[in-house]
PDB file of C-alpha atoms in Angstrom:
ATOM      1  CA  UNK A  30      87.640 -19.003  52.966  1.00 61.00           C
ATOM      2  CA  UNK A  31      88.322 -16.077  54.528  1.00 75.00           C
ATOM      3  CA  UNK A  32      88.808 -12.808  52.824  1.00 91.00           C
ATOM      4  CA  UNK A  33      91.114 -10.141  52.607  1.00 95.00           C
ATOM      5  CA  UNK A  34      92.246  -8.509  55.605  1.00 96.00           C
ATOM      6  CA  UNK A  35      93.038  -5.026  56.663  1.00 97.00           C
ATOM      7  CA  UNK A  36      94.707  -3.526  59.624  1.00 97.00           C
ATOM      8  CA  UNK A  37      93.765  -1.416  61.464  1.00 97.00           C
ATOM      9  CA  UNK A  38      90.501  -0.422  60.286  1.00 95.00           C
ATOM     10  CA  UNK A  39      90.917   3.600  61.647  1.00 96.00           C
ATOM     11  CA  UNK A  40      94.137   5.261  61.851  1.00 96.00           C
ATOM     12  CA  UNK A  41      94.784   8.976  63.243  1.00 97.00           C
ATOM     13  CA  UNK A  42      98.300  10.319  62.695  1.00 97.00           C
ATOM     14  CA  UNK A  43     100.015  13.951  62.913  1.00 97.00           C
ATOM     15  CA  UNK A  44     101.648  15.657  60.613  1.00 97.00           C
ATOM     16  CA  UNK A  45     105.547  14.412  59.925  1.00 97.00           C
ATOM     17  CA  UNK A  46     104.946  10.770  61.388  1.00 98.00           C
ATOM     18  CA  UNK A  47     104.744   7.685  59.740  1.00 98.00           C
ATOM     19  CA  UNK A  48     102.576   5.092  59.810  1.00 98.00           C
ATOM     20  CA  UNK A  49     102.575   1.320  58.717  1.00 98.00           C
ATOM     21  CA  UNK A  50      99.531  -0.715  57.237  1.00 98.00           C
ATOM     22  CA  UNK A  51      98.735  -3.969  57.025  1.00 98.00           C
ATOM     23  CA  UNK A  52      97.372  -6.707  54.517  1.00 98.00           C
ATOM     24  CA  UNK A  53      96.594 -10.434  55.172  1.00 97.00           C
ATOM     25  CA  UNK A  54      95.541 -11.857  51.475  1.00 95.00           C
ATOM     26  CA  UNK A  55      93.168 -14.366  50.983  1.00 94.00           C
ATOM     27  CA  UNK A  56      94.558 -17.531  51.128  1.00 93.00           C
ATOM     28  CA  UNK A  57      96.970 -18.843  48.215  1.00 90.00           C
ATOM     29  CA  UNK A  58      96.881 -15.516  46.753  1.00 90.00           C
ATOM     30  CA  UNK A  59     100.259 -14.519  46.173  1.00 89.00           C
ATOM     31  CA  UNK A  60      99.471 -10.952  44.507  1.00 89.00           C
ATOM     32  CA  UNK A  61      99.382  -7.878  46.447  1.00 93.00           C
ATOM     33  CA  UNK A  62      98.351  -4.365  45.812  1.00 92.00           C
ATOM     34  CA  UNK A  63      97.939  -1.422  47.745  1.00 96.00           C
ATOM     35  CA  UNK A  64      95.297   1.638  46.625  1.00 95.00           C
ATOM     36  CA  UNK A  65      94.499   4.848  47.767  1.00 96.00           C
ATOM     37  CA  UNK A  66      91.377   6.245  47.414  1.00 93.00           C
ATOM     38  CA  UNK A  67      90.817  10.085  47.766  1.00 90.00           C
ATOM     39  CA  UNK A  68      87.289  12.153  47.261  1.00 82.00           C
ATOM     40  CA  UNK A  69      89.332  13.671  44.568  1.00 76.00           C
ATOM     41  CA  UNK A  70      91.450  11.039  43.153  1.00 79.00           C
ATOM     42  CA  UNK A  71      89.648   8.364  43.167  1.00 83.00           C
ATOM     43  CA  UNK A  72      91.186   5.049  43.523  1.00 90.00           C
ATOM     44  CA  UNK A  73      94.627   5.270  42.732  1.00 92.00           C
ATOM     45  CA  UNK A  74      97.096   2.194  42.238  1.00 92.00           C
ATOM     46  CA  UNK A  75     100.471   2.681  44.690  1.00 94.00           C
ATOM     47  CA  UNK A  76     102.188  -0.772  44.229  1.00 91.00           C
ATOM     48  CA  UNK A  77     102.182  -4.307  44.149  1.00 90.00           C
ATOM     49  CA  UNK A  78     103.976  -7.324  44.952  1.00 91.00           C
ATOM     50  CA  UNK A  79     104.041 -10.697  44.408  1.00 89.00           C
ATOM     51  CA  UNK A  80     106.577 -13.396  46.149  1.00 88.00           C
ATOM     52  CA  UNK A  81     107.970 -10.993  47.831  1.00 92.00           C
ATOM     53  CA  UNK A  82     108.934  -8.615  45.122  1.00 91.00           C
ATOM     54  CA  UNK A  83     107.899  -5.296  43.800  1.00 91.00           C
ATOM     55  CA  UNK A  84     106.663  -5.578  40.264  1.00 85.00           C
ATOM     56  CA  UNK A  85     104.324  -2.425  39.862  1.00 85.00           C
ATOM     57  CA  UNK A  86     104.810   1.123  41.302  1.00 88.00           C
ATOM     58  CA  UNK A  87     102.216   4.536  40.655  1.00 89.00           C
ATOM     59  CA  UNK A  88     102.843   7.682  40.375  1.00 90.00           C
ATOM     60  CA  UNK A  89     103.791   8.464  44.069  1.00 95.00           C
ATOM     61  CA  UNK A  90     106.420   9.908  45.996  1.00 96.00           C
ATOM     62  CA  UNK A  91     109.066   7.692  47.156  1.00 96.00           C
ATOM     63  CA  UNK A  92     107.361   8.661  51.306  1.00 97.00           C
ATOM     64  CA  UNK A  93     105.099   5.294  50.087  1.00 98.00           C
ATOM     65  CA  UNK A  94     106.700   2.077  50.385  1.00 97.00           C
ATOM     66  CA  UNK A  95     105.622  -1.099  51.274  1.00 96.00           C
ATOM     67  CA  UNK A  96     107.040  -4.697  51.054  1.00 96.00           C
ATOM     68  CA  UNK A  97     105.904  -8.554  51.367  1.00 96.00           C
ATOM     69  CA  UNK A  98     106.915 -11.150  53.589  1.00 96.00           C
ATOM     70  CA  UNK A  99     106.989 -14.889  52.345  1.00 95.00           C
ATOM     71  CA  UNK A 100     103.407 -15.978  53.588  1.00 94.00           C
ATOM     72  CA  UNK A 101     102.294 -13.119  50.989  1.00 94.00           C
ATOM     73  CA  UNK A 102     100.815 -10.934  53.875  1.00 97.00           C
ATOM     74  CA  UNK A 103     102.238  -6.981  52.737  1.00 97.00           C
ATOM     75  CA  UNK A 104     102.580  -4.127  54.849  1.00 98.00           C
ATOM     76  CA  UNK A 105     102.677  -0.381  53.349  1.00 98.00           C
ATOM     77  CA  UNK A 106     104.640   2.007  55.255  1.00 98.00           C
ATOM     78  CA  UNK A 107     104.149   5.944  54.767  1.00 98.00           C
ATOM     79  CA  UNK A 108     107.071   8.169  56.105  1.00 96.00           C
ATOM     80  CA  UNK A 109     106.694  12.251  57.052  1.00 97.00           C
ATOM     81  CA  UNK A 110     103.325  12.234  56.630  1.00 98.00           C
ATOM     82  CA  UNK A 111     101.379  15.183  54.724  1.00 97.00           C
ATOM     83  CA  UNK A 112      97.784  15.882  55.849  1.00 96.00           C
ATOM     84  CA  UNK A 113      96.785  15.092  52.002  1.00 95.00           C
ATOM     85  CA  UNK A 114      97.745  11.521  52.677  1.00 97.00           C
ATOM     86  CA  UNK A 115      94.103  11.296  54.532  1.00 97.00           C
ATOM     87  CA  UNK A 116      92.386   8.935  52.200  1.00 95.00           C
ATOM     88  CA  UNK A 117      91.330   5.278  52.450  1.00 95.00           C
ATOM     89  CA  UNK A 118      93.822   2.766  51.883  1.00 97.00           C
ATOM     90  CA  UNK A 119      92.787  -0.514  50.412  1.00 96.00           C
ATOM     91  CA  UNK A 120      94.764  -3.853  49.934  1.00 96.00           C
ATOM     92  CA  UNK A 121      93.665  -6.314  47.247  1.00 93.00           C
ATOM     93  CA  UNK A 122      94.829  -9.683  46.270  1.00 92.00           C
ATOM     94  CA  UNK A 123      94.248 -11.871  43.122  1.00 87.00           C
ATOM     95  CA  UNK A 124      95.858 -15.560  42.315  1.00 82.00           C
ATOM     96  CA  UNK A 125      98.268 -15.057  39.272  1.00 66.00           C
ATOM     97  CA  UNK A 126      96.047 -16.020  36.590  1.00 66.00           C
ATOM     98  CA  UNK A 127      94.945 -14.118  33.622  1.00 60.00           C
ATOM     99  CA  UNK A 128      91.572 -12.629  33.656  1.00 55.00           C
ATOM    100  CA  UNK A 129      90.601 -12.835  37.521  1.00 68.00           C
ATOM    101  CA  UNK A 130      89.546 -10.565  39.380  1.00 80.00           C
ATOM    102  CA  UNK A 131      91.048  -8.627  42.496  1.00 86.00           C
ATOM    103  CA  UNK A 132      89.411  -8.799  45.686  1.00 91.00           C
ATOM    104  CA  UNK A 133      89.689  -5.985  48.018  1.00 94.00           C
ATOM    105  CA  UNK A 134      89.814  -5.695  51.891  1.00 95.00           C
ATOM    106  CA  UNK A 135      87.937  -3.349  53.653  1.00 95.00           C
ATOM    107  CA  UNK A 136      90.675  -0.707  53.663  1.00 95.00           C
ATOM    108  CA  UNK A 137      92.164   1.815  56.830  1.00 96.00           C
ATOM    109  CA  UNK A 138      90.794   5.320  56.672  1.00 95.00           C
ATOM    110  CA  UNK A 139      93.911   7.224  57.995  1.00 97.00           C
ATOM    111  CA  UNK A 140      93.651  10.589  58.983  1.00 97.00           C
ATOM    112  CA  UNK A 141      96.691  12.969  59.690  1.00 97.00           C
ATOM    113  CA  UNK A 142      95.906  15.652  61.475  1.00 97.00           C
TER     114      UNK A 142
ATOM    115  CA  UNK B  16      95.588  10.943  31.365  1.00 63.00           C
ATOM    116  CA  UNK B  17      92.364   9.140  32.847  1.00 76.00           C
ATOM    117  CA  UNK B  18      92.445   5.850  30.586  1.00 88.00           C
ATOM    118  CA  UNK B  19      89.469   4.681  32.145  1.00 92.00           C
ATOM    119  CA  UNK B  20      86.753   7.474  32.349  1.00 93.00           C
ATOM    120  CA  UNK B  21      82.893   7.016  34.143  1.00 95.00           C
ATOM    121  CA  UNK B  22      81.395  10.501  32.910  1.00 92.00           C
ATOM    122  CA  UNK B  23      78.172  10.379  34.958  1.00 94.00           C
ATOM    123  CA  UNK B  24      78.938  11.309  38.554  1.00 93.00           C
ATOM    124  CA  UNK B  25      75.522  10.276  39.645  1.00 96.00           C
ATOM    125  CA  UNK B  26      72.606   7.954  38.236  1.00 97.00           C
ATOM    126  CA  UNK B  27      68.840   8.338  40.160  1.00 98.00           C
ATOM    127  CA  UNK B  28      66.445   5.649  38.908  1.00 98.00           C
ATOM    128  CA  UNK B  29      63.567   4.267  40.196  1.00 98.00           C
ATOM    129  CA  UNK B  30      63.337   0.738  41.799  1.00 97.00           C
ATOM    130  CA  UNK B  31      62.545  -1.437  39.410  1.00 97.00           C
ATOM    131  CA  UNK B  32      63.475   0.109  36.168  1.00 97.00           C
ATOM    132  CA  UNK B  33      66.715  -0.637  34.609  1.00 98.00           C
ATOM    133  CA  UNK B  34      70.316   1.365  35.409  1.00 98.00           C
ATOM    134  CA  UNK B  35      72.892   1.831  32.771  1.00 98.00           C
ATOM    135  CA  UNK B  36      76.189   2.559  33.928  1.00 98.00           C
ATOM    136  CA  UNK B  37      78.989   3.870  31.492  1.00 98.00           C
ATOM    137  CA  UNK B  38      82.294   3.648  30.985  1.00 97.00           C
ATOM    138  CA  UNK B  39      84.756   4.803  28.285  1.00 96.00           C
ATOM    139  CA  UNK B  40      88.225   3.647  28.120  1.00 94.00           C
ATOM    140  CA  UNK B  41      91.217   5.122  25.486  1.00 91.00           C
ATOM    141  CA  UNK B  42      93.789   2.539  26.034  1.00 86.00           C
ATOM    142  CA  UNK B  43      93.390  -0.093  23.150  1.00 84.00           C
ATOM    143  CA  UNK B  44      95.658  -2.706  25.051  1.00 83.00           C
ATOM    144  CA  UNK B  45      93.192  -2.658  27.841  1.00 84.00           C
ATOM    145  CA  UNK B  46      91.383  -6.282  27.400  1.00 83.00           C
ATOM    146  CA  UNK B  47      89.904  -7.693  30.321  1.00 87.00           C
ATOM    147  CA  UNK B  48      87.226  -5.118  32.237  1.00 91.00           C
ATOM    148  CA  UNK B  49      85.828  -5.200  35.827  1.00 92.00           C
ATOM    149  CA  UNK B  50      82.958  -3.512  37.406  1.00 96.00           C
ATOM    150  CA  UNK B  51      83.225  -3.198  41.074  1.00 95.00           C
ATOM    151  CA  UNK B  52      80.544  -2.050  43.806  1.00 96.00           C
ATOM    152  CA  UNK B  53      81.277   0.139  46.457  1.00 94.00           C
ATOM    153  CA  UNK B  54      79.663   1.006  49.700  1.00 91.00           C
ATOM    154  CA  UNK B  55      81.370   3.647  51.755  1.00 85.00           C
ATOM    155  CA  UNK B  56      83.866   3.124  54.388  1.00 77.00           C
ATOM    156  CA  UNK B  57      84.417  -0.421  52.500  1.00 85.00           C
ATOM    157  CA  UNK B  58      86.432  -2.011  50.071  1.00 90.00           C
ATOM    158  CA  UNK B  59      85.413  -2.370  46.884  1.00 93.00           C
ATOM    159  CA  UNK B  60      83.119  -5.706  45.760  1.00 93.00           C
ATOM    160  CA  UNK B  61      83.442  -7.381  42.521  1.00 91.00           C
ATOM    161  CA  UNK B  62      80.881  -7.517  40.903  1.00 95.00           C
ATOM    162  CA  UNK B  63      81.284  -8.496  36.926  1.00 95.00           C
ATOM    163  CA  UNK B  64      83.879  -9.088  34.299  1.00 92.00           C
ATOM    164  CA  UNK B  65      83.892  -9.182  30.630  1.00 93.00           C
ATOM    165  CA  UNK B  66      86.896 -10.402  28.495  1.00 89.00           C
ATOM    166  CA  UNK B  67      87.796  -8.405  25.129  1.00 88.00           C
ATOM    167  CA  UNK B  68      86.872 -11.835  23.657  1.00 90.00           C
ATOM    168  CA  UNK B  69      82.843 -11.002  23.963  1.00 93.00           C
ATOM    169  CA  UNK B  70      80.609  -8.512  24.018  1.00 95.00           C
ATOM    170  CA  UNK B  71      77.912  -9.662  26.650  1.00 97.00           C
ATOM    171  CA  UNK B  72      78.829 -11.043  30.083  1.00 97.00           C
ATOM    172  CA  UNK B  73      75.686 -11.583  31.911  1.00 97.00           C
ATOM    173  CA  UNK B  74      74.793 -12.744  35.585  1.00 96.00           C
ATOM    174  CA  UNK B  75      71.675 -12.692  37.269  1.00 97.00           C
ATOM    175  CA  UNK B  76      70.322  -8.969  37.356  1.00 98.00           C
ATOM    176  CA  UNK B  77      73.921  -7.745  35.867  1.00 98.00           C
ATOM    177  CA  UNK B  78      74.554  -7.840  32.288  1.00 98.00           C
ATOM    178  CA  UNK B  79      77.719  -5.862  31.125  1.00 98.00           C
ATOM    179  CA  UNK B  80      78.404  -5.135  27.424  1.00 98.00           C
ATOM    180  CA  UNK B  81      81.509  -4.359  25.575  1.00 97.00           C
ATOM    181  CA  UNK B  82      81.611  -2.077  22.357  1.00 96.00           C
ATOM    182  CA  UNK B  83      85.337  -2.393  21.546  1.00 94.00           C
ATOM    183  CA  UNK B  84      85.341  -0.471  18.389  1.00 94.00           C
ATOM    184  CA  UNK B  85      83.802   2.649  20.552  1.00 96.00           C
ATOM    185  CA  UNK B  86      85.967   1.515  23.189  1.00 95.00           C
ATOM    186  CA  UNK B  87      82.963   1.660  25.268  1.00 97.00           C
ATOM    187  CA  UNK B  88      81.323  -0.847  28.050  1.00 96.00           C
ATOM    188  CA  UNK B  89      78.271  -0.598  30.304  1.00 98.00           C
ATOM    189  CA  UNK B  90      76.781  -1.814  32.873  1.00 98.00           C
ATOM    190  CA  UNK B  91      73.003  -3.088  33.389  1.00 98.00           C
ATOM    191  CA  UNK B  92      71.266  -3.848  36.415  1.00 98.00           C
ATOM    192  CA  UNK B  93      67.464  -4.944  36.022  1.00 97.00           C
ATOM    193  CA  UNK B  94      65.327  -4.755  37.653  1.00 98.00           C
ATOM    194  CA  UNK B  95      67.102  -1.751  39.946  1.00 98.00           C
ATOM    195  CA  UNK B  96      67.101  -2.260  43.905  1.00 97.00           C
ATOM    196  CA  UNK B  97      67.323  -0.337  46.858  1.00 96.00           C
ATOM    197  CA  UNK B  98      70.139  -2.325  47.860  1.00 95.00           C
ATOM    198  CA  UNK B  99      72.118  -1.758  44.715  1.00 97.00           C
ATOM    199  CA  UNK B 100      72.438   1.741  45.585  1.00 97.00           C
ATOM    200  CA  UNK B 101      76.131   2.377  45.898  1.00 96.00           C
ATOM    201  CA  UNK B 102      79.245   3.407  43.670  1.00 96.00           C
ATOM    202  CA  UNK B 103      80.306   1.624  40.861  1.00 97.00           C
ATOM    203  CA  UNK B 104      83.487   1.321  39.369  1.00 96.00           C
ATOM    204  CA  UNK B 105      84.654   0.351  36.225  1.00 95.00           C
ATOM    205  CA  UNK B 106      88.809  -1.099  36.276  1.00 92.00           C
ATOM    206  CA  UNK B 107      90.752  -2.236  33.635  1.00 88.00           C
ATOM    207  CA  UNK B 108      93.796  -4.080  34.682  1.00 81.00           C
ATOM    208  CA  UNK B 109      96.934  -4.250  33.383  1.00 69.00           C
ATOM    209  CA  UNK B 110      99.392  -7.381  33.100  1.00 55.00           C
ATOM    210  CA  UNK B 111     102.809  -7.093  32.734  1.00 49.00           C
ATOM    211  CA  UNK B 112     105.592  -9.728  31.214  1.00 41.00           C
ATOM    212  CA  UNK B 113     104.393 -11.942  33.996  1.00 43.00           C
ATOM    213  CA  UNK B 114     100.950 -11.887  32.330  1.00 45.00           C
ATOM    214  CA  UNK B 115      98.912 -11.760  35.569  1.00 50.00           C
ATOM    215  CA  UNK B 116      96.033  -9.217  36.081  1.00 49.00           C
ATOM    216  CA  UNK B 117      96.055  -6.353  38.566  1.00 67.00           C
ATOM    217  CA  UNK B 118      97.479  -2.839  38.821  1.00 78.00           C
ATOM    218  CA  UNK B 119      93.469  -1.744  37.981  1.00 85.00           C
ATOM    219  CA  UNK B 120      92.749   1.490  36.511  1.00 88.00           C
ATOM    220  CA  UNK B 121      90.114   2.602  38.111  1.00 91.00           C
ATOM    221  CA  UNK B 122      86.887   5.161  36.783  1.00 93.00           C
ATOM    222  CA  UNK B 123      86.294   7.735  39.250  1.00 92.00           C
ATOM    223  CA  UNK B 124      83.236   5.790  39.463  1.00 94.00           C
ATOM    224  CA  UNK B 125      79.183   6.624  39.373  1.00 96.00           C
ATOM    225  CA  UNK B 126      77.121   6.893  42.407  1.00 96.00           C
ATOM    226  CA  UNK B 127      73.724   5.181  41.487  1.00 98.00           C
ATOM    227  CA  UNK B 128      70.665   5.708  44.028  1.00 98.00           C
ATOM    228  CA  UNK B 129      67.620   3.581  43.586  1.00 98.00           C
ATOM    229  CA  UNK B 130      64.334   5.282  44.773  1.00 96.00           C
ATOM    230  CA  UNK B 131      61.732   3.203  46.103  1.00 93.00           C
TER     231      UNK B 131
END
């Protein structure tokens, strides 16, 4: 089974552009959610969807935005970018049961210089 | 408001030996926990869960234990490896009306190092 999938792995942007990630889930997994991981943050929660639909948002400006098509694969899209948005973004995706775990892709380390 | 919290930064033990990892949580709704492994420049690995039900989930060399009173839950690893070096994260998810697990909380996580 193959697991989650990130692309692209390396990203380098400049200041005020935007930039679109993307997430294939693991098979049958319908969840979706997006992290960003910072030396100083930590990991972070940004959103996530299931069937298509937003049901979770953190605590971050509205420049973050993603979305999910119907064969659960999600894209995250960040507008204007800052150069704090540097960070590692990870994807994760879980089956809608109670008490399982998430299982992460290897992320995109974007850089905006 | 960090509602999960990993106060050790760093852990150095010697291969072989046991590593405790901690983590401290304040929300009491919080009732499913996940420790994750994490080598750099990759995605986080799960590694163990424990349900608010017990306090012991074991497998293989990883035990973790849950003290829900202290709101407190740790992480063993015996005997210690090279290979285990890494940082761990403790995550506690949190369901909503649809009663499905994610949005994890993360720890800022502990970076353990085993010496050979």
């Amino acid at each position: 089974k193959a697991g989650v999938t990130q692309t692209p792995r390396y990203l380098i942007k400049t200041r005020g552009q935007q930039v679109t990630l993307s997430c294939s889930p693991i098979s049958g997994h319908r969840s979706v959610s997006w992290y960003q991981q910072t030396p100083g943050q930590g990991l972070q929660f940004l959103f996530e969807y299931f069937s298509e639909t937003q049901r979770n948002k953190g605590n971050f400006p509205g420049r973050f935005s993603g979305r999910q098509f119907s064969n659960s694969r999600s894209e995250m899209n960040v507008s204007t970018l800052e150069l704090g948005d540097s960070a590692l973004y990870l994807c994760a995706s879980s089956s809608n049961r109670e008490g399982t775990e998430a299982f992460f892709g290897q992320g995109t380390r974007l850089t905006v210089v | 408001d960090q509602q999960v919290k990993q106060n050790s930064p760093s852990l150095s033990v010697q291969e072989g030996r046991i590593s405790i990892l901690n983590c401290d949580y304040t929300n009491s709704m919080f009732d499913y926990f996940l420790w994750y492994k994490k080598y750099p420049a990759e995605g986080p690995t799960f590694l163990i869960s424990i349900s608010s039900i017990k306090d012991k989930n074991e497998d293989g060399r990883f035990t973790v234990f849950l003290n829900k009173s202290a709101k407190h839950l740790s992480l063993h690893i015996v005997p210690s490896q090279p290979g285990d070096s890494a940082v761990y994260f403790c995550a506690a998810p949190r369901g909503n009306s649809g009663g499905s697990n994610y949005k994890l909380t993360f720890g800022k996580g502990t970076l353990l190092t085993v010496n050979p």
